[in-house]
CSV table of C-alpha atoms in Angstrom, one decimal:
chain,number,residue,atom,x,y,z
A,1,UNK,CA,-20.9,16.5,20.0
A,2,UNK,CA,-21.3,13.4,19.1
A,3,UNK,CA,-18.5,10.4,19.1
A,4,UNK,CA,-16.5,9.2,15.9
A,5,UNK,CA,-17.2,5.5,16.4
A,6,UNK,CA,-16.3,2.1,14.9
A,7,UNK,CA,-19.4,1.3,13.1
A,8,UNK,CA,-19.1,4.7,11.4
A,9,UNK,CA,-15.6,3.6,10.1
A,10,UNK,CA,-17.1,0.5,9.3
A,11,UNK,CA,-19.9,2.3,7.3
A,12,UNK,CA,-17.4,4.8,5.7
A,13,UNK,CA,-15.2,1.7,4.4
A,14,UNK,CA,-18.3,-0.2,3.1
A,15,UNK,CA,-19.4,2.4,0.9
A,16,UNK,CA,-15.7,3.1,-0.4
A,17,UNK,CA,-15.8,-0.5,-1.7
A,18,UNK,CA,-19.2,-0.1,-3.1
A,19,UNK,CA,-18.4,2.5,-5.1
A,20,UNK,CA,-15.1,1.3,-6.2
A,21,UNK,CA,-17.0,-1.9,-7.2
A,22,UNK,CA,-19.8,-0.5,-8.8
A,23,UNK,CA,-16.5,1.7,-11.3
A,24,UNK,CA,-15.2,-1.6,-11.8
A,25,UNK,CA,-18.2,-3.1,-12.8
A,26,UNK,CA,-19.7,-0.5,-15.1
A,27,UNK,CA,-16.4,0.7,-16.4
A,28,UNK,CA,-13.5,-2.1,-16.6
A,29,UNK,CA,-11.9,-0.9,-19.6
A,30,UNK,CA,-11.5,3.2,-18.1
A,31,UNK,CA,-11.2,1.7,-14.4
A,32,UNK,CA,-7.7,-0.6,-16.1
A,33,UNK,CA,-6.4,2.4,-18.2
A,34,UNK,CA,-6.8,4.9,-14.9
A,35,UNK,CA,-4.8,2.5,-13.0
A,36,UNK,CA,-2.0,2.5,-15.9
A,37,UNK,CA,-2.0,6.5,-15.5
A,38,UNK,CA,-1.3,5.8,-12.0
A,39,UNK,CA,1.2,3.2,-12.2
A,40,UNK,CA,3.1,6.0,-14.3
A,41,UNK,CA,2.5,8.7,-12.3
A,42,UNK,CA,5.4,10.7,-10.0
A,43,UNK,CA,5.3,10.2,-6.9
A,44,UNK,CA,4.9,13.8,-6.2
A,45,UNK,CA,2.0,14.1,-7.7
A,46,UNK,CA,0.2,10.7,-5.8
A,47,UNK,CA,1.2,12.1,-2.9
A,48,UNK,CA,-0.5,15.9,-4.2
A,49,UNK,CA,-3.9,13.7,-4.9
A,50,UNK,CA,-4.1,11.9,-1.9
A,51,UNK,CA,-3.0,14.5,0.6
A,52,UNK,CA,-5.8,17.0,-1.4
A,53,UNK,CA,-8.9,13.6,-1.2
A,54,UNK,CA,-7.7,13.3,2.5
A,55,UNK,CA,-8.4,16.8,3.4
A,56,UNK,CA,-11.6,17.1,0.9
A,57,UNK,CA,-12.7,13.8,3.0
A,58,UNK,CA,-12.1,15.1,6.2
A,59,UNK,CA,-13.9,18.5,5.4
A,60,UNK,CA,-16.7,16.3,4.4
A,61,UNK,CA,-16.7,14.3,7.7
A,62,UNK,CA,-16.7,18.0,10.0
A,63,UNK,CA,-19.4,19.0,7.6
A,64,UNK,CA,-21.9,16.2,8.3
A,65,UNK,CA,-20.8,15.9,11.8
A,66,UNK,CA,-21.1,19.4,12.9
């Protein structure tokens, strides 16, 4: 089994800013109206989303790992 290390959270936070960059970049305008929808969003419903992406991410993570 191998180690979750540093570099690999390193790694994993590099590539969330490139892709968030790369959205901002080729999409201002939907990138700005997506973050009005959040901005106006319940909070029940953040929390929903980002419980639900922190599971999907850490299925991901045991998928490549094992």
């Amino acid at each position: 089994m191998k180690s979750f290390g540093y570099g690999d959270l390193i790694v994993g936070f590099g590539m969330m800013l490139v892709l968030e960059g790369l959205l901002f970049a080729a999409l201002p305008a939907w990138m700005r109206s997506a973050m009005k929808s959040v901005l106006s969003s319940p909070d029940n419903i953040l929390r929903a989303v980002g419980l639900a992406s922190a599971v999907i991410g850490l299925v991901l993570i045991w998928l490549v790992r094992h």
